[in-house]
Amino acid sequence: MTFRQARWEEPNIWDLAPPRAADAVPAVSGLPERLRRRTPLQWPELSELEVVRHYSRLSQMNFGIDTAPYPLGSCTMKYNPKVSELLARRKGAADLHPAQPESTVQGALELLWRLERLLCKVTGFHEVSLQPAAGAHGEWAALMMVRAYFREQGLSAQRTEVLLPDTAHGTNPASAAMAGFTTREIASRNGCVDLDALRAAVSDRTACFMLTNPNTAGLFESDILEIAEIVHGAGSMLYYDGANLNAILGITNPGRMGFDVAHLNLHKTFSTPHGGGGPGAGVLGAGERLAPYLPVPRIAKTGRKFRLDYDRPQSIGKIKSAYGCFGLDVRAYAFAVSHGEEGLEHVARRAVLNSNYLGQKLGTLLPRPFRPLVKHEFLLSGAPLKERGVRTLDLAKRLLDEGVHAPTIYFPALVEEALMVEFPETESKRTLDEFAAAFERAVKDTTENLHAAPRNLSVGRIDEVRAARVPLLSWKDLRNAAPKVETPPAVSMPR
Ligand SMILES: *Cc1c(COP(=O)(O)O)cnc(C)c1O
């Protein structure tokens, strides 16, 4: 062969590549003419060091949980333990193909089956499906289940309305509309559902009442059993938005509170990542009446064998490819079993303690609407700052200069100039104290400084409308937008 002949030629000792056969043909010759590139490839002409510095600097221009806390209420940016990342990346988990025969993925199916059983226990529900890829996806699927239920009763033309409290997360009304329902808002009283308003609103047109408990004001709806009675009394379903479940883990659950169906966000309560709009896991749980409508496939166990079960005639069908977000399920399972039953309850108690501790401290700086004892998150109102021309947005921007992320702002809408703060169980007292000190410096800063913030970041105030409507997401976008957009200067961050 030509290779052998080539080996006996004088070797070029500087050449790492094996000697090329003299008659080797360029690989491109196998490609059809029309697929070959006509212009030379634009290789970035940079050294390794330049590339490393570029990406290291970029990573510091953004906020990340690895460098600073994220007190975003209603989003629960929880720490994702590194060990869960390692587990999810093991070959046995990461290299599976969704079309592999079931006999070769028994371990994966067992993990999913165990996670389902565990979540049944956590939610107090009959059955759980891991299919939905996000909280909103789970909400929509649950409402499709409610729809299917009423269709079977011959009531789908009548039960067309979904009720929501005015504290509801924005995805709730959106999901209801996507599922073909009209929505109606129920006013709250002192941050909780006003029972009289609910009684007046439910009717034989109501398909479902969507509620999160604790709600997005961080308050536990202690009238929940009465709420369930009112809703069920009207023949309607009660839906639990479980994105705030971390506050009640192991203490109570939606099943006990009388809910019929729920979504949980594993990417909130069970520490799986969901940054950058990536996939989540908005698993669904259902009580006896709605369980038959859960999406397929379900995971079934016969003897010691696991399989995907599509034989559920009442199911709303398939809503996600393959098994759902398997990598997130691996992480969630690792989180749950490493905590154990007692550990999960500790997660809830610690999150509630953190929230109340910080709430007390920040409550000396800004008013706190509603009652002082909260669950996992609390609200502040920046309204008094308006007297000196300072808005909650200015305060949020000023916090960035302190090296901490701002809380959620302007949500829920029923609180003027709202700030919504949440520190999950993984944050220490020291971090809370540091945050409180930073918050105090920000509130007490001059109006001029508050208006000028952020000063220490690589970009100042951005045109948020333009950033959302005309996002510049690649270097090509940036190049085409030049000279209007400045490339952020290289700065070192004050952290
Ligand atoms: C995050 C959240 C949702 C939506 O979950 P996504 O995964 O972002 O779609 C719904 N309700 C509440 C209360 C939430 O905090």
Short mmCIF file of C-alpha atoms and ligand atoms in Angstrom, two decimals:
data_model
loop_
_atom_site.label_atom_id
_atom_site.label_comp_id
_atom_site.label_asym_id
_atom_site.label_seq_id
_atom_site.Cartn_x
_atom_site.Cartn_y
_atom_site.Cartn_z
CA MET A 1 0.00 0.00 0.00
CA THR A 2 1.02 3.54 -0.55
CA PHE A 3 1.07 4.17 3.22
CA ARG A 4 3.91 1.70 3.68
CA GLN A 5 5.90 3.26 0.85
CA ALA A 6 5.39 6.68 2.37
CA ARG A 7 6.69 5.57 5.77
CA TRP A 8 10.07 4.80 4.32
CA GLU A 9 10.45 8.28 2.93
CA GLU A 10 12.63 10.66 4.89
CA PRO A 11 10.29 11.73 7.76
CA ASN A 12 9.71 15.36 8.48
CA ILE A 13 10.35 15.38 12.22
CA TRP A 14 8.49 18.68 12.68
CA ASP A 15 5.31 17.29 11.25
CA LEU A 16 3.02 15.70 13.86
CA ALA A 17 0.59 14.33 11.31
CA PRO A 18 1.25 10.86 9.85
CA PRO A 19 2.82 11.08 6.40
CA ARG A 20 0.17 11.51 3.71
CA ALA A 21 -0.03 8.97 0.94
CA ALA A 22 1.26 10.54 -2.24
CA ASP A 23 -1.93 9.79 -4.11
CA ALA A 24 -4.34 10.80 -1.28
CA VAL A 25 -7.29 12.79 -2.65
CA PRO A 26 -8.70 15.81 -0.82
CA ALA A 27 -11.80 14.80 1.14
CA VAL A 28 -13.78 17.59 -0.50
CA SER A 29 -13.65 15.85 -3.88
CA GLY A 30 -16.43 13.55 -2.65
CA LEU A 31 -18.78 16.51 -2.16
CA PRO A 32 -21.06 17.67 -4.96
CA GLU A 33 -19.90 20.92 -6.53
CA ARG A 34 -22.96 22.88 -5.36
CA LEU A 35 -22.26 22.11 -1.72
CA ARG A 36 -18.65 23.27 -1.71
CA ARG A 37 -17.85 26.69 -0.29
CA ARG A 38 -16.67 29.30 -2.74
CA THR A 39 -15.05 31.71 -0.36
CA PRO A 40 -12.27 30.83 2.06
CA LEU A 41 -13.29 30.01 5.61
CA GLN A 42 -12.94 33.00 7.95
CA TRP A 43 -10.82 31.55 10.70
CA PRO A 44 -10.58 33.80 13.72
CA GLU A 45 -6.92 34.71 13.84
CA LEU A 46 -6.46 34.74 17.59
CA SER A 47 -4.12 33.09 20.03
CA GLU A 48 -5.30 30.66 22.66
CA LEU A 49 -4.57 33.19 25.39
CA GLU A 50 -6.67 35.84 23.65
CA VAL A 51 -9.55 33.42 23.31
CA VAL A 52 -9.32 32.30 26.96
CA ARG A 53 -9.27 35.91 28.14
CA HIS A 54 -12.19 36.82 25.90
CA TYR A 55 -14.44 34.09 27.27
CA SER A 56 -13.32 34.51 30.86
CA ARG A 57 -14.13 38.20 30.58
CA LEU A 58 -17.50 37.49 28.95
CA SER A 59 -18.38 35.09 31.77
CA GLN A 60 -17.75 37.90 34.24
CA MET A 61 -19.90 40.38 32.35
CA ASN A 62 -22.98 38.38 33.14
CA PHE A 63 -24.38 37.48 36.52
CA GLY A 64 -24.07 33.89 37.61
CA ILE A 65 -24.90 32.03 40.79
CA ASP A 66 -21.25 30.96 40.98
CA THR A 67 -20.18 34.51 41.78
CA ALA A 68 -23.15 36.22 43.41
CA PRO A 69 -26.61 35.51 44.82
CA TYR A 70 -29.76 35.80 42.72
CA PRO A 71 -32.67 36.89 44.93
CA LEU A 72 -35.27 36.67 42.16
CA GLY A 73 -38.67 36.10 43.72
CA SER A 74 -41.00 33.77 41.85
CA CYS A 75 -38.10 32.39 39.83
CA THR A 76 -36.13 30.56 42.52
CA MET A 77 -32.70 30.61 40.96
CA LYS A 78 -31.52 27.79 43.13
CA TYR A 79 -28.02 26.41 43.33
CA ASN A 80 -27.41 23.42 41.07
CA PRO A 81 -25.00 21.18 42.99
CA LYS A 82 -21.95 20.25 40.91
CA VAL A 83 -22.31 16.58 41.83
CA SER A 84 -25.70 16.49 40.06
CA GLU A 85 -24.03 17.94 36.98
CA LEU A 86 -21.43 15.16 37.08
CA LEU A 87 -24.13 12.52 37.42
CA ALA A 88 -26.15 13.90 34.52
CA ARG A 89 -23.06 13.91 32.33
CA ARG A 90 -22.06 10.31 32.98
CA LYS A 91 -22.00 8.27 29.80
CA GLY A 92 -24.87 6.08 30.94
CA ALA A 93 -27.11 9.14 31.25
CA ALA A 94 -25.81 11.56 28.63
CA ASP A 95 -25.16 9.17 25.73
CA LEU A 96 -28.58 7.51 25.60
CA HIS A 97 -30.48 7.76 22.36
CA PRO A 98 -34.22 8.35 22.67
CA ALA A 99 -34.89 5.68 20.03
CA GLN A 100 -32.89 2.95 21.78
CA PRO A 101 -34.84 -0.25 22.47
CA GLU A 102 -36.42 -0.24 25.92
CA SER A 103 -34.47 -3.31 26.93
CA THR A 104 -31.24 -1.25 26.70
CA VAL A 105 -32.49 1.70 28.79
CA GLN A 106 -33.92 -0.15 31.77
CA GLY A 107 -31.78 1.85 34.20
CA ALA A 108 -32.97 5.17 32.80
CA LEU A 109 -36.59 4.05 32.92
CA GLU A 110 -36.13 2.89 36.50
CA LEU A 111 -34.74 6.28 37.48
CA LEU A 112 -37.74 8.02 35.90
CA TRP A 113 -40.13 5.58 37.54
CA ARG A 114 -38.52 6.16 40.94
CA LEU A 115 -38.61 9.93 40.46
CA GLU A 116 -42.32 9.68 39.62
CA ARG A 117 -43.02 7.66 42.78
CA LEU A 118 -41.04 10.12 44.83
CA LEU A 119 -42.92 13.08 43.37
CA CYS A 120 -46.24 11.34 44.04
CA LYS A 121 -45.21 11.29 47.68
CA VAL A 122 -44.09 14.94 47.61
CA THR A 123 -47.31 16.13 45.94
CA GLY A 124 -49.77 13.76 47.59
CA PHE A 125 -51.02 12.82 44.14
CA HIS A 126 -51.98 9.60 42.50
CA GLU A 127 -49.82 9.78 39.42
CA VAL A 128 -47.10 11.98 38.00
CA SER A 129 -45.89 12.58 34.44
CA LEU A 130 -42.41 13.93 33.77
CA GLN A 131 -43.16 15.01 30.20
CA PRO A 132 -43.63 18.81 30.23
CA ALA A 133 -40.54 20.86 29.41
CA ALA A 134 -41.38 23.92 31.53
CA GLY A 135 -43.81 25.25 34.07
CA ALA A 136 -45.88 26.96 31.40
CA HIS A 137 -45.92 23.74 29.36
CA GLY A 138 -47.18 21.87 32.43
CA GLU A 139 -49.90 24.48 33.03
CA TRP A 140 -51.08 24.20 29.45
CA ALA A 141 -51.05 20.38 29.56
CA ALA A 142 -53.01 20.40 32.83
CA LEU A 143 -55.65 22.66 31.32
CA MET A 144 -55.87 20.37 28.29
CA MET A 145 -56.52 17.55 30.79
CA VAL A 146 -59.27 19.60 32.42
CA ARG A 147 -60.71 20.22 28.94
CA ALA A 148 -60.59 16.53 28.07
CA TYR A 149 -62.32 15.71 31.35
CA PHE A 150 -65.21 18.09 30.69
CA ARG A 151 -65.41 16.98 27.05
CA GLU A 152 -66.05 13.45 28.26
CA GLN A 153 -68.79 14.77 30.49
CA GLY A 154 -70.29 16.58 27.52
CA LEU A 155 -69.59 19.92 29.22
CA SER A 156 -66.72 21.36 27.19
CA ALA A 157 -68.98 23.89 25.43
CA GLN A 158 -70.25 25.10 28.80
CA ARG A 159 -67.14 25.09 31.03
CA THR A 160 -65.06 27.62 29.15
CA GLU A 161 -63.79 29.91 31.86
CA VAL A 162 -60.62 29.80 33.95
CA LEU A 163 -60.43 31.91 37.11
CA LEU A 164 -57.17 33.34 38.45
CA PRO A 165 -56.24 35.51 41.40
CA ASP A 166 -54.64 38.88 40.63
CA THR A 167 -51.40 37.58 42.15
CA ALA A 168 -51.11 34.86 39.47
CA HIS A 169 -47.88 34.39 37.59
CA GLY A 170 -48.14 35.69 34.02
CA THR A 171 -47.85 32.22 32.53
CA ASN A 172 -51.18 31.18 34.15
CA PRO A 173 -53.51 33.36 32.06
CA ALA A 174 -51.33 32.77 28.99
CA SER A 175 -51.58 28.98 29.38
CA ALA A 176 -55.34 29.21 29.91
CA ALA A 177 -55.70 31.22 26.72
CA MET A 178 -53.47 28.79 24.80
CA ALA A 179 -55.67 25.94 25.98
CA GLY A 180 -58.70 27.76 24.57
CA PHE A 181 -60.25 29.13 27.76
CA THR A 182 -61.32 32.66 28.59
CA THR A 183 -59.87 34.03 31.82
CA ARG A 184 -61.27 36.07 34.66
CA GLU A 185 -59.30 37.71 37.44
CA ILE A 186 -60.31 37.43 41.09
CA ALA A 187 -59.28 40.38 43.23
CA SER A 188 -57.34 39.55 46.35
CA ARG A 189 -57.77 40.98 49.81
CA ASN A 190 -54.64 41.60 51.87
CA GLY A 191 -52.61 39.63 49.34
CA CYS A 192 -54.77 36.47 49.48
CA VAL A 193 -57.82 35.23 47.56
CA ASP A 194 -60.95 37.13 48.57
CA LEU A 195 -63.42 34.33 49.26
CA ASP A 196 -66.46 36.53 48.59
CA ALA A 197 -65.05 37.56 45.22
CA LEU A 198 -64.37 33.89 44.44
CA ARG A 199 -67.88 32.83 45.47
CA ALA A 200 -69.33 35.55 43.27
CA ALA A 201 -67.21 34.49 40.29
CA VAL A 202 -67.56 30.69 40.21
CA SER A 203 -70.42 29.35 38.15
CA ASP A 204 -71.32 26.42 35.95
CA ARG A 205 -69.13 28.05 33.30
CA THR A 206 -66.00 27.69 35.44
CA ALA A 207 -63.67 24.94 34.28
CA CYS A 208 -60.82 25.61 36.65
CA PHE A 209 -59.41 27.90 39.31
CA MET A 210 -55.62 28.26 39.09
CA LEU A 211 -53.81 29.02 42.30
CA THR A 212 -50.32 28.88 43.71
CA ASN A 213 -49.86 28.34 47.42
CA PRO A 214 -47.91 30.01 48.91
CA ASN A 215 -48.86 32.66 46.40
CA THR A 216 -46.58 35.10 44.62
CA ALA A 217 -46.86 37.54 47.52
CA GLY A 218 -45.11 34.85 49.58
CA LEU A 219 -48.29 34.34 51.62
CA PHE A 220 -49.82 31.01 52.48
CA GLU A 221 -53.46 30.91 51.43
CA SER A 222 -54.71 29.59 54.74
CA ASP A 223 -58.31 29.47 53.45
CA ILE A 224 -57.27 26.82 50.97
CA LEU A 225 -59.65 24.11 52.19
CA GLU A 226 -62.57 26.51 51.92
CA ILE A 227 -61.35 27.61 48.49
CA ALA A 228 -61.33 23.95 47.40
CA GLU A 229 -64.86 23.54 48.70
CA ILE A 230 -66.15 26.58 46.83
CA VAL A 231 -64.48 25.51 43.57
CA HIS A 232 -65.54 21.86 43.79
CA GLY A 233 -69.00 22.90 44.91
CA ALA A 234 -69.41 24.61 41.53
CA GLY A 235 -68.31 21.41 39.76
CA SER A 236 -65.02 23.01 38.74
CA MET A 237 -61.41 21.85 39.02
CA LEU A 238 -58.69 23.29 41.22
CA TYR A 239 -55.24 23.67 39.70
CA TYR A 240 -52.04 24.06 41.69
CA ASP A 241 -49.19 26.07 40.24
CA GLY A 242 -46.38 24.30 42.09
CA ALA A 243 -43.58 26.68 41.19
CA ASN A 244 -43.51 27.77 44.85
CA LEU A 245 -43.56 24.25 46.26
CA ASN A 246 -40.15 24.66 47.87
CA ALA A 247 -41.85 26.59 50.69
CA ILE A 248 -43.99 23.65 51.81
CA LEU A 249 -41.91 20.58 50.85
CA GLY A 250 -42.55 17.81 53.33
CA ILE A 251 -44.88 20.00 55.40
CA THR A 252 -48.02 19.88 53.32
CA ASN A 253 -48.82 19.17 49.67
CA PRO A 254 -51.32 19.99 46.93
CA GLY A 255 -53.10 16.64 47.31
CA ARG A 256 -53.87 17.37 50.97
CA MET A 257 -54.93 20.91 50.14
CA GLY A 258 -57.63 19.60 47.81
CA PHE A 259 -56.11 20.32 44.42
CA ASP A 260 -56.97 18.12 41.42
CA VAL A 261 -53.92 18.70 39.28
CA ALA A 262 -50.59 20.48 39.60
CA HIS A 263 -47.37 21.27 37.84
CA LEU A 264 -44.08 21.36 39.72
CA ASN A 265 -40.99 23.09 38.45
CA LEU A 266 -38.08 20.73 39.01
CA HIS A 267 -35.98 23.63 37.75
CA LYS A 268 -37.03 25.58 40.81
CA THR A 269 -37.86 23.24 43.67
CA PHE A 270 -35.44 20.46 42.74
CA SER A 271 -32.38 22.52 41.82
CA THR A 272 -32.11 21.74 38.13
CA PRO A 273 -30.70 24.46 35.88
CA HIS A 274 -32.91 26.70 33.77
CA GLY A 275 -30.72 29.63 32.97
CA GLY A 276 -30.77 31.35 29.62
CA GLY A 277 -34.22 30.09 28.74
CA GLY A 278 -32.98 26.52 28.49
CA PRO A 279 -35.19 23.51 28.96
CA GLY A 280 -36.91 22.97 32.26
CA ALA A 281 -39.02 20.21 33.76
CA GLY A 282 -42.57 21.22 34.60
CA VAL A 283 -43.80 17.83 35.74
CA LEU A 284 -47.50 17.16 36.18
CA GLY A 285 -49.22 15.48 39.07
CA ALA A 286 -52.88 14.52 39.16
CA GLY A 287 -55.40 13.13 41.58
CA GLU A 288 -57.71 10.23 40.83
CA ARG A 289 -60.16 12.12 38.63
CA LEU A 290 -57.61 13.63 36.24
CA ALA A 291 -54.80 11.03 36.31
CA PRO A 292 -56.21 9.07 33.32
CA TYR A 293 -55.74 12.20 31.17
CA LEU A 294 -52.01 12.63 31.85
CA PRO A 295 -49.83 12.75 28.72
CA VAL A 296 -48.36 9.55 27.27
CA PRO A 297 -46.08 7.71 27.42
CA ARG A 298 -46.37 6.78 31.08
CA ILE A 299 -43.69 4.65 32.66
CA ALA A 300 -44.99 1.27 33.64
CA LYS A 301 -43.40 -1.46 35.72
CA THR A 302 -44.29 -5.09 35.22
CA GLY A 303 -42.39 -7.46 37.47
CA ARG A 304 -38.85 -6.14 37.29
CA LYS A 305 -39.19 -4.69 33.79
CA PHE A 306 -39.88 -1.07 32.92
CA ARG A 307 -41.53 0.10 29.74
CA LEU A 308 -43.16 3.09 28.09
CA ASP A 309 -46.91 2.70 28.22
CA TYR A 310 -48.93 4.35 25.45
CA ASP A 311 -52.09 2.45 26.23
CA ARG A 312 -54.01 5.19 28.04
CA PRO A 313 -57.13 5.82 25.97
CA GLN A 314 -58.18 8.95 27.90
CA SER A 315 -54.73 10.59 27.73
CA ILE A 316 -54.38 14.02 26.11
CA GLY A 317 -51.59 12.40 24.05
CA LYS A 318 -47.93 13.08 23.59
CA ILE A 319 -46.67 16.59 24.38
CA LYS A 320 -42.89 16.17 24.31
CA SER A 321 -40.39 14.10 22.37
CA ALA A 322 -38.91 11.01 23.99
CA TYR A 323 -39.04 10.91 27.79
CA GLY A 324 -39.09 14.62 28.58
CA CYS A 325 -35.94 16.39 29.78
CA PHE A 326 -34.07 13.34 30.99
CA GLY A 327 -30.90 15.17 32.09
CA LEU A 328 -32.96 17.39 34.38
CA ASP A 329 -34.74 14.38 35.81
CA VAL A 330 -31.37 12.83 36.70
CA ARG A 331 -30.36 16.00 38.55
CA ALA A 332 -33.71 16.27 40.32
CA TYR A 333 -33.56 12.66 41.41
CA ALA A 334 -30.02 13.14 42.74
CA PHE A 335 -31.14 16.24 44.64
CA ALA A 336 -34.16 14.50 46.15
CA VAL A 337 -32.49 11.27 47.24
CA SER A 338 -29.40 13.03 48.56
CA HIS A 339 -31.66 15.13 50.81
CA GLY A 340 -34.04 12.35 51.75
CA GLU A 341 -37.47 12.96 53.19
CA GLU A 342 -36.23 14.91 56.22
CA GLY A 343 -33.74 16.86 54.18
CA LEU A 344 -36.44 18.07 51.81
CA GLU A 345 -38.47 19.36 54.73
CA HIS A 346 -35.34 21.13 55.92
CA VAL A 347 -35.10 22.81 52.48
CA ALA A 348 -38.57 24.30 53.00
CA ARG A 349 -37.98 25.37 56.61
CA ARG A 350 -34.65 26.94 55.80
CA ALA A 351 -36.02 28.81 52.74
CA VAL A 352 -38.86 30.20 54.88
CA LEU A 353 -36.43 31.17 57.64
CA ASN A 354 -34.15 32.95 55.17
CA SER A 355 -37.07 34.85 53.73
CA ASN A 356 -38.41 35.97 57.11
CA TYR A 357 -34.97 36.90 58.43
CA LEU A 358 -34.18 39.10 55.44
CA GLY A 359 -37.75 40.41 55.30
CA GLN A 360 -37.42 41.73 58.84
CA LYS A 361 -34.14 43.46 57.99
CA LEU A 362 -35.23 45.06 54.73
CA GLY A 363 -38.60 45.93 56.24
CA THR A 364 -36.81 48.64 58.25
CA LEU A 365 -35.81 50.31 54.97
CA LEU A 366 -38.93 50.00 52.82
CA PRO A 367 -42.56 49.17 53.64
CA ARG A 368 -43.72 45.59 53.34
CA PRO A 369 -47.25 45.17 52.11
CA PHE A 370 -49.57 42.64 53.76
CA ARG A 371 -48.71 40.61 56.83
CA PRO A 372 -45.11 40.33 58.05
CA LEU A 373 -44.87 36.53 58.28
CA VAL A 374 -44.24 35.03 54.89
CA LYS A 375 -43.12 31.80 53.30
CA HIS A 376 -40.26 31.53 50.82
CA GLU A 377 -40.37 35.07 49.39
CA PHE A 378 -41.48 38.53 50.44
CA LEU A 379 -42.56 41.80 48.90
CA LEU A 380 -41.32 45.32 49.43
CA SER A 381 -42.73 48.51 48.00
CA GLY A 382 -40.38 51.17 46.62
CA ALA A 383 -43.26 53.69 46.55
CA PRO A 384 -41.82 56.02 49.25
CA LEU A 385 -38.73 56.59 47.10
CA LYS A 386 -40.91 58.16 44.43
CA GLU A 387 -41.10 61.32 46.56
CA ARG A 388 -37.49 62.01 45.68
CA GLY A 389 -37.86 60.91 42.07
CA VAL A 390 -36.40 57.44 42.56
CA ARG A 391 -38.08 54.40 41.12
CA THR A 392 -37.74 50.72 41.94
CA LEU A 393 -35.90 50.33 38.65
CA ASP A 394 -33.21 52.78 39.84
CA LEU A 395 -32.81 50.83 43.06
CA ALA A 396 -32.48 47.57 41.12
CA LYS A 397 -29.80 49.06 38.88
CA ARG A 398 -27.96 50.46 41.89
CA LEU A 399 -27.88 46.98 43.49
CA LEU A 400 -26.01 45.68 40.44
CA ASP A 401 -23.21 48.07 41.33
CA GLU A 402 -22.95 46.29 44.68
CA GLY A 403 -22.13 43.05 42.89
CA VAL A 404 -25.46 41.41 43.72
CA HIS A 405 -28.37 40.72 41.42
CA ALA A 406 -31.56 42.72 41.92
CA PRO A 407 -34.74 41.05 43.13
CA THR A 408 -37.72 40.64 40.79
CA ILE A 409 -39.24 44.08 40.22
CA TYR A 410 -42.72 45.38 39.34
CA PHE A 411 -44.35 42.00 40.07
CA PRO A 412 -46.96 41.32 41.27
CA ALA A 413 -48.76 44.32 39.87
CA LEU A 414 -51.00 44.78 42.91
CA VAL A 415 -48.09 46.28 44.85
CA GLU A 416 -46.91 49.73 43.80
CA GLU A 417 -43.23 49.79 42.77
CA ALA A 418 -42.91 46.17 43.90
CA LEU A 419 -39.70 44.33 44.73
CA MET A 420 -39.99 40.61 45.28
CA VAL A 421 -37.17 38.96 47.16
CA GLU A 422 -36.37 35.29 47.46
CA PHE A 423 -33.27 33.60 48.86
CA PRO A 424 -33.52 29.82 48.74
CA GLU A 425 -32.20 27.50 51.41
CA THR A 426 -28.70 27.33 49.97
CA GLU A 427 -27.84 30.92 50.96
CA SER A 428 -26.11 31.50 54.29
CA LYS A 429 -26.86 34.08 56.97
CA ARG A 430 -23.67 35.84 55.99
CA THR A 431 -24.88 36.23 52.40
CA LEU A 432 -28.21 37.58 53.64
CA ASP A 433 -26.44 40.09 55.90
CA GLU A 434 -24.21 41.20 53.05
CA PHE A 435 -27.22 41.60 50.81
CA ALA A 436 -29.04 43.61 53.48
CA ALA A 437 -26.02 45.90 53.85
CA ALA A 438 -25.81 46.39 50.08
CA PHE A 439 -29.54 47.09 49.98
CA GLU A 440 -29.21 49.70 52.71
CA ARG A 441 -26.35 51.44 50.91
CA ALA A 442 -28.45 51.49 47.74
CA VAL A 443 -31.63 52.86 49.38
CA LYS A 444 -29.66 55.57 51.20
CA ASP A 445 -27.58 56.63 48.22
CA THR A 446 -28.13 60.02 46.59
CA THR A 447 -30.81 60.43 43.98
CA GLU A 448 -28.15 61.37 41.46
CA ASN A 449 -26.22 58.15 42.04
CA LEU A 450 -29.37 56.07 41.90
CA HIS A 451 -30.28 57.61 38.56
CA ALA A 452 -26.80 57.05 37.15
CA ALA A 453 -26.51 53.39 38.21
CA PRO A 454 -25.11 51.03 37.18
CA ARG A 455 -21.68 52.62 36.93
CA ASN A 456 -19.48 49.59 37.63
CA LEU A 457 -20.74 47.22 34.96
CA SER A 458 -19.56 46.75 31.41
CA VAL A 459 -22.80 48.28 30.14
CA GLY A 460 -24.89 51.01 31.71
CA ARG A 461 -28.64 51.36 31.29
CA ILE A 462 -29.72 49.66 28.15
CA ASP A 463 -32.64 50.43 25.92
CA GLU A 464 -34.69 47.48 27.15
CA VAL A 465 -37.33 47.73 24.45
CA ARG A 466 -34.73 47.70 21.70
CA ALA A 467 -32.78 44.90 23.42
CA ALA A 468 -35.92 42.75 23.38
CA ARG A 469 -37.13 43.70 19.91
CA VAL A 470 -33.78 43.82 18.11
CA PRO A 471 -31.59 41.43 20.08
CA LEU A 472 -27.96 41.28 19.01
CA LEU A 473 -27.13 37.69 19.77
CA SER A 474 -24.05 36.96 17.71
CA TRP A 475 -20.90 38.73 16.61
CA LYS A 476 -22.45 38.95 13.15
CA ASP A 477 -25.43 40.89 14.56
CA LEU A 478 -23.02 43.17 16.38
CA ARG A 479 -20.93 43.71 13.26
CA ASN A 480 -24.01 44.48 11.17
CA ALA A 481 -25.37 46.85 13.79
CA ALA A 482 -22.11 48.79 14.03
CA PRO A 483 -21.44 51.61 14.58
CA LYS A 484 -24.65 52.10 16.59
CA VAL A 485 -23.70 49.47 19.15
CA GLU A 486 -20.49 49.69 21.08
CA THR A 487 -18.67 46.50 21.91
CA PRO A 488 -18.46 46.40 25.71
CA PRO A 489 -15.04 47.57 26.88
CA ALA A 490 -12.76 45.17 28.71
CA VAL A 491 -13.22 45.93 32.38
CA SER A 492 -12.50 44.00 35.51
CA MET A 493 -15.51 43.41 37.65
CA PRO A 494 -15.73 44.72 41.22
CA ARG A 495 -16.49 41.34 42.71
C1 LIG B 1 -41.69 30.21 37.15
C2 LIG B 1 -43.12 30.19 37.41
C3 LIG B 1 -44.02 29.68 36.47
C4 LIG B 1 -43.63 29.27 35.06
O1 LIG B 1 -42.61 28.32 34.95
P1 LIG B 1 -41.69 28.29 33.64
O2 LIG B 1 -40.88 27.04 33.78
O3 LIG B 1 -40.87 29.53 33.68
O4 LIG B 1 -42.58 28.24 32.45
C5 LIG B 1 -45.35 29.62 36.82
N1 LIG B 1 -45.78 30.05 38.02
C6 LIG B 1 -44.95 30.55 38.95
C7 LIG B 1 -45.51 31.01 40.27
C8 LIG B 1 -43.59 30.64 38.69
O5 LIG B 1 -42.77 31.15 39.60
#
